[in-house]
Amino acid sequence: MEERILEILEEHCEEALNYDGDSMMEEGVIDSFTVINVVSDLEDEFDIEIDAKYVIAENFRNKEAIIELVRKLLEE
């Protein structure tokens, strides 16, 4: 699962894979358009629905946060 999430991230923003801070959006690593594309691909890949309430900067602060979000949604 983690490997596939990282592949999706790489497709949309290779820089996100090397980012080790706490706010990719605030630091300009990814923008809202990229987040929308990543969300769409994650939903398709894992057959989940990422509700708008989850599409917040906190859940996309770094690759670990994105992996944790997907893990949480798969458990629901």
Phi, psi and omega in degrees: 000309182301318181299317181292321177299316180295324177295318178296315178301316182298322180299326186259332183197088183302328180299332181297331182292330182262356182288132180234020178268200184240010178200082180302324182289312181296327182270004174078016178289317176231154177243177184297326178297317178297317179301316180299317179294319178296315179301314180300314180293321178296318179299315180294316184294318187253005179052051178234165173245122178262097182301152181304330181294342179267347182272073181231158184305323182301321181280351180235029183288332176195175184296327179296321179294322179293317178299316180296320178298312180297317178302315180298316182290329178289334180280342182288000000 
